[in-house]
Tab-separated table of C-alpha atoms in Angstrom:
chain	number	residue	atom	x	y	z
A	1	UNK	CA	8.804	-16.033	8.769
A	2	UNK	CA	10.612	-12.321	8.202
A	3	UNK	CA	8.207	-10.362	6.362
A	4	UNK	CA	9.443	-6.995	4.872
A	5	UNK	CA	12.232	-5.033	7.549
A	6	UNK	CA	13.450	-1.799	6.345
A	7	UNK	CA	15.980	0.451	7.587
A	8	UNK	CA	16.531	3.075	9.098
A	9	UNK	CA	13.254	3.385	11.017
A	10	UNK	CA	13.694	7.297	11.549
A	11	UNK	CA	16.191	9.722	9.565
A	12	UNK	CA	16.824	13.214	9.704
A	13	UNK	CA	18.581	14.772	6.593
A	14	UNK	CA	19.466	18.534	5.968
A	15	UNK	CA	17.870	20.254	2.762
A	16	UNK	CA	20.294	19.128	-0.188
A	17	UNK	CA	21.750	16.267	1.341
A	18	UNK	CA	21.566	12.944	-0.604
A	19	UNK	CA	19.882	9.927	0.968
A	20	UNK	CA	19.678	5.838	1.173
A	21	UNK	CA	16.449	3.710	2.580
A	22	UNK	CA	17.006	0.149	2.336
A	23	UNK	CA	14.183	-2.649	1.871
A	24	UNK	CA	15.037	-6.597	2.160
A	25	UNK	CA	11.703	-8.217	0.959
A	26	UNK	CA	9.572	-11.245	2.622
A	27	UNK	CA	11.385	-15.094	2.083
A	28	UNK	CA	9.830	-16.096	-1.389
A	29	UNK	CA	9.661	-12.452	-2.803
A	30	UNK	CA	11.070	-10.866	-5.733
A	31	UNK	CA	10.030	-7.650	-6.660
A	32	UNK	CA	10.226	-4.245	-4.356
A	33	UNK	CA	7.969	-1.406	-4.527
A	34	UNK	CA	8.743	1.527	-3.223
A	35	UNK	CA	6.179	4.482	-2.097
A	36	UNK	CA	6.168	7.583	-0.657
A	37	UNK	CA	3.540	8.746	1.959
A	38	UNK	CA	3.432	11.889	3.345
A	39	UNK	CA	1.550	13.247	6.355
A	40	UNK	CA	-2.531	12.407	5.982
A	41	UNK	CA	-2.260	11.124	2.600
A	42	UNK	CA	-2.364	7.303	0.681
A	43	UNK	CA	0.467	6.163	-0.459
A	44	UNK	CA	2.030	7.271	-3.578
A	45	UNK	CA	3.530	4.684	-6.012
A	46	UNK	CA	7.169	5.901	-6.688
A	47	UNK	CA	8.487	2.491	-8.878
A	48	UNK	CA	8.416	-0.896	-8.675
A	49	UNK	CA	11.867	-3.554	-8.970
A	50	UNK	CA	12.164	-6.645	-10.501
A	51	UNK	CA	14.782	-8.726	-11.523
A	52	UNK	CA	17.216	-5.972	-10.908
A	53	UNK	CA	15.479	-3.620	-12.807
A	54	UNK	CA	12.988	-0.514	-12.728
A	55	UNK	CA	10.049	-1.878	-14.073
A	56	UNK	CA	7.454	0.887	-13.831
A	57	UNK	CA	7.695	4.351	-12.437
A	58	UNK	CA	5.666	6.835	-11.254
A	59	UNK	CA	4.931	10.900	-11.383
A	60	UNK	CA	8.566	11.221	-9.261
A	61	UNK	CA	11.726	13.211	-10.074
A	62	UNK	CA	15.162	11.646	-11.182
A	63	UNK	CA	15.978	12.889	-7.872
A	64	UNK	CA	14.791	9.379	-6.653
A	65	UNK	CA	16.242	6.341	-8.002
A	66	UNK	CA	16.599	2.704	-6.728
A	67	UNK	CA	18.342	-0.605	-7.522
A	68	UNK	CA	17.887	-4.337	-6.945
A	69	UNK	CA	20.695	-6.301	-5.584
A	70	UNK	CA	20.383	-10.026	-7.262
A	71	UNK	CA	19.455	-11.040	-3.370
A	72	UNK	CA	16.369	-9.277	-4.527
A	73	UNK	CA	16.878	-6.834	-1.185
A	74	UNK	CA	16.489	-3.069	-2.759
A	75	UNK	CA	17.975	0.834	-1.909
A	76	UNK	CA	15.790	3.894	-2.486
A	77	UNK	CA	17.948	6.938	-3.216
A	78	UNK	CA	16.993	10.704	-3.015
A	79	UNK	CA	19.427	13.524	-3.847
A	80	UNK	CA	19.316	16.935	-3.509
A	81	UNK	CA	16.394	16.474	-0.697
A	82	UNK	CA	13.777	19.554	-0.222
A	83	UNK	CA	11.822	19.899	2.553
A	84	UNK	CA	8.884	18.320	0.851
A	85	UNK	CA	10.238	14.838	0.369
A	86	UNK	CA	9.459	14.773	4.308
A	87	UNK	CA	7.458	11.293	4.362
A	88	UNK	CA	7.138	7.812	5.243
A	89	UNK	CA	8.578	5.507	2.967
A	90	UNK	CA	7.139	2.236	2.543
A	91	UNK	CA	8.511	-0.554	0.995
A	92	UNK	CA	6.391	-3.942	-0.574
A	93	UNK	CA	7.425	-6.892	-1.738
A	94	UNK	CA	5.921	-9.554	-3.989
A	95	UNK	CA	6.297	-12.494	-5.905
A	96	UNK	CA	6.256	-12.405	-9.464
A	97	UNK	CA	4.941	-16.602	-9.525
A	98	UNK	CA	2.413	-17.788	-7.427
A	99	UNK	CA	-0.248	-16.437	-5.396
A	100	UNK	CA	-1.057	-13.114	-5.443
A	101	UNK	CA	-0.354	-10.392	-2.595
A	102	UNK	CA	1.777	-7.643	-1.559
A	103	UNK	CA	3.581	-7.274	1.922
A	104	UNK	CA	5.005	-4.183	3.385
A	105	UNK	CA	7.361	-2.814	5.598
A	106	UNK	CA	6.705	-0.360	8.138
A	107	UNK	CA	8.376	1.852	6.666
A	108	UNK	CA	11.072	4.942	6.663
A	109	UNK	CA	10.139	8.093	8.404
A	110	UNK	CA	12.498	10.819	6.741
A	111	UNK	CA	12.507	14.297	7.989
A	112	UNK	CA	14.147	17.283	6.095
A	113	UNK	CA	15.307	19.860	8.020
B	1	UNK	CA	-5.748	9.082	-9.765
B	2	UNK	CA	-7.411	6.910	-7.410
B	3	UNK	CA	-10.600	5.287	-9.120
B	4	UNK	CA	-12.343	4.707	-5.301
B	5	UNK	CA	-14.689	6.872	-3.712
B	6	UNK	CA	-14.548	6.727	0.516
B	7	UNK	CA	-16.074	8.612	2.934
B	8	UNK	CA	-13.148	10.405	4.820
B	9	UNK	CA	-14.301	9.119	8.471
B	10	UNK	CA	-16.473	6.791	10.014
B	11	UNK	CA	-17.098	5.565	13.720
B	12	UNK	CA	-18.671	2.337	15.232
B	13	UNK	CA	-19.157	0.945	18.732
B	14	UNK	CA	-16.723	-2.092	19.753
B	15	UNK	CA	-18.436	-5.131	19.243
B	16	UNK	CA	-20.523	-4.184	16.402
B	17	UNK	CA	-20.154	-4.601	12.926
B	18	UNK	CA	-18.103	-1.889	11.115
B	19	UNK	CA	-19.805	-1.111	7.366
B	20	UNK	CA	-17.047	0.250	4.682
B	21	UNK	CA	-18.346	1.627	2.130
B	22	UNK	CA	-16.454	2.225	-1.757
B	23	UNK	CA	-17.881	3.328	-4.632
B	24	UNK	CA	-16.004	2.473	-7.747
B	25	UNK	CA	-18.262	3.223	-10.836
B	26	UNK	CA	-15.609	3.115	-13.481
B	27	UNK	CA	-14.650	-0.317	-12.614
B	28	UNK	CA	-13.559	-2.464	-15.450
B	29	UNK	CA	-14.867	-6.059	-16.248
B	30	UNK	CA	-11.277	-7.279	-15.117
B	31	UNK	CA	-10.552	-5.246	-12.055
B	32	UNK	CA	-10.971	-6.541	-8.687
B	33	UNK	CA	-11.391	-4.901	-5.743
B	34	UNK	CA	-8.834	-5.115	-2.900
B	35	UNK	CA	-9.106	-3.825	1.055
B	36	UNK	CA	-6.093	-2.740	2.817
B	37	UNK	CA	-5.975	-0.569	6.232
B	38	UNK	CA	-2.807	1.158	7.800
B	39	UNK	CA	-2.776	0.748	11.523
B	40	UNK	CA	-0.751	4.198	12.383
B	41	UNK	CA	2.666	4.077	12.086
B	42	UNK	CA	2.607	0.964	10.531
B	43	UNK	CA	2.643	-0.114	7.000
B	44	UNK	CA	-0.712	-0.908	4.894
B	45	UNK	CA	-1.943	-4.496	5.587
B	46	UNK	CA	-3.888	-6.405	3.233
B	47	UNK	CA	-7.472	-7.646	4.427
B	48	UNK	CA	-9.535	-9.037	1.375
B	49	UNK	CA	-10.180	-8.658	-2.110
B	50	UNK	CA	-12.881	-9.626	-4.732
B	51	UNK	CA	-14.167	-9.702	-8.137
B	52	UNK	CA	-17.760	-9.995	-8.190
B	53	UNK	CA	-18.646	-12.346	-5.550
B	54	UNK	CA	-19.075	-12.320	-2.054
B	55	UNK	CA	-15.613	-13.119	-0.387
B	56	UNK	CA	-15.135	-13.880	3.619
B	57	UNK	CA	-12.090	-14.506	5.571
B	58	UNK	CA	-10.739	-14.721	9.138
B	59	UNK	CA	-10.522	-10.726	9.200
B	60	UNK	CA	-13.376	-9.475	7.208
B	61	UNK	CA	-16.245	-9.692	4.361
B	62	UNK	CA	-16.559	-8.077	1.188
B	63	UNK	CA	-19.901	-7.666	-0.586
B	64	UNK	CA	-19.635	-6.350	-4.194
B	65	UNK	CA	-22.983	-5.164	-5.648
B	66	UNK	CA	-24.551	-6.595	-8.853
B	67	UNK	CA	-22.984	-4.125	-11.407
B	68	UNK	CA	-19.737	-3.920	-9.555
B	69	UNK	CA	-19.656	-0.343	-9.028
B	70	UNK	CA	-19.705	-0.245	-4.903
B	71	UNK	CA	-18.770	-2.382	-2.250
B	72	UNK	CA	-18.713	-2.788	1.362
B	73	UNK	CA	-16.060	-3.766	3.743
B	74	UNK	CA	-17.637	-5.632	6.699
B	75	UNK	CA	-15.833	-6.261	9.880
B	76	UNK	CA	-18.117	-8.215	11.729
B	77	UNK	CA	-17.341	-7.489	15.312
B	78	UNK	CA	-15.054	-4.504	15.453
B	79	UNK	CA	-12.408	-4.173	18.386
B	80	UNK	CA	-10.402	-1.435	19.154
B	81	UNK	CA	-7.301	-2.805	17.413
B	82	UNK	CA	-9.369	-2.323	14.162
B	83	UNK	CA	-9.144	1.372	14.612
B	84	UNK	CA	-7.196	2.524	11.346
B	85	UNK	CA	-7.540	4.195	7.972
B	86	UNK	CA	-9.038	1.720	5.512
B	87	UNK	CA	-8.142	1.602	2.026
B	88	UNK	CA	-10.223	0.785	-1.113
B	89	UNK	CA	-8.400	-0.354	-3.890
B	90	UNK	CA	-9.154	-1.498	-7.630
B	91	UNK	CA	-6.721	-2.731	-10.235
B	92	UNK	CA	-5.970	-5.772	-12.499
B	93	UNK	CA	-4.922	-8.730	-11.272
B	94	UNK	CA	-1.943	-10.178	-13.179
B	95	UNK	CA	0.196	-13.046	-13.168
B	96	UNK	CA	4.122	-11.596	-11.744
B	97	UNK	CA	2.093	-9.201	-8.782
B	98	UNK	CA	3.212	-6.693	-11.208
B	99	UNK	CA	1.987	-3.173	-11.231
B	100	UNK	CA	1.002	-0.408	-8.406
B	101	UNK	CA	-1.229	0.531	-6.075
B	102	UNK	CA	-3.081	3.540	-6.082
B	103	UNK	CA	-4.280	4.444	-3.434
B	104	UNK	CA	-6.746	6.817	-2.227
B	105	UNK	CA	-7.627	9.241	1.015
B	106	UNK	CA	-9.245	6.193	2.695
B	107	UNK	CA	-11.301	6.013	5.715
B	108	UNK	CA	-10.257	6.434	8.931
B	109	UNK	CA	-12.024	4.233	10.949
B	110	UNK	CA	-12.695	4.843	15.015
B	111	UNK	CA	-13.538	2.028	17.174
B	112	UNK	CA	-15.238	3.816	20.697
B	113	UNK	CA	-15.538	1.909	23.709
């Protein structure tokens, strides 16, 4: 049973560049969170999916936007990249019927150079 | 803002019990209280959650005090693959897994030979 894969694993981007992270949820899931992590810090909630739309968002720039493909798989985009949106990027998917519980990915480790 | 209070680090001897504590004093009557931990470089898995009762399962135990406003995460016999940053969590639970996560600082367990 796939659980959440996301790719690329590891990216290296140059200050100002634009860039995509891609999430295809577990089987039976559909809704995509995305979140940002950065070095010795929780998670941070950047917006949630679901049924091909942003449902909730949170304290981020409209330098970050997403989108839900209707195989419920989801993109994370970032233009105009600083040096600070350096992080992991984590991806979870759940259901919105049935039993509770959120799976991630292992995430997207983006450096800005 | 996170609503969970953790104590940055904690250590414990393989083989023992590991004690997490969490305080949450401005838990609401609906909230429940969810454990996840983040193995490095790995995303955050989810271990247990509660709403006023005891809970046990396969990985851990979750005691909840009286008035709800601390808990402890017990993993009963701690290995060295438990060694990770443990995450307290409280929000609603709703039907749709809808909503985020916040997430604190967490603990960042060691497990010592």
């Amino acid at each position: 049973d796939a659980g959440v894969t996301q790719s690329p694993t590891h990216l290296i981007k140059t200050r100002g560049q634009q860039v995509t992270l891609r999430c295809s949820p577990k089987s039976g899931h559909d809704t995509v969170s995305w979140y940002q992590q950065a070095l010795g810090q929780g998670p941070q909630f950047i917006f949630q999916y679901y049924e091909e739309e942003e449902r909730q968002r949170g304290n981020f720039p409209d330098r970050f936007s997403g989108h839900q493909f209707p195989n419920y798989s989801s993109e994370l985009n970032v233009n105009a990249l600083l040096l600070g949106d350096s992080a992991l990027y984590l991806c979870a998917s759940s259901s919105s019927h049935g039993s509770w519980g959120y799976t991630f990915g292992s995430g997207t480790r983006l450096t800005v150079v | 803002d996170a609503k969970t209070t953790q104590p940055t680090s904690m250590d414990c001897a393989e083989g023992r019990a590991a004690n997490l504590p969490c305080n949450h004093s401005t838990i609401s009557g609906n909230e429940y209280v969810y454990w996840y931990r983040q193995i490095h470089s790995q995303g955050p898995q989810y271990i247990i959650h509660g709403l006023k009762n005891n809970e046990t399962n396969e990985m851990a135990s979750l005691i909840i005090t009286e008035d709800r406003k601390s808990s402890t995460l017990i993993l009963p016999h701690a290995t060295l693959r438990d060694t990770a940053v443990y995450y307290c969590i409280v929000r609603v639970e709703r039907s749709g897994n809808t909503g985020k996560l916040i997430f604190g600082q967490g603990t960042t367990l060691q497990v010592k030979p």
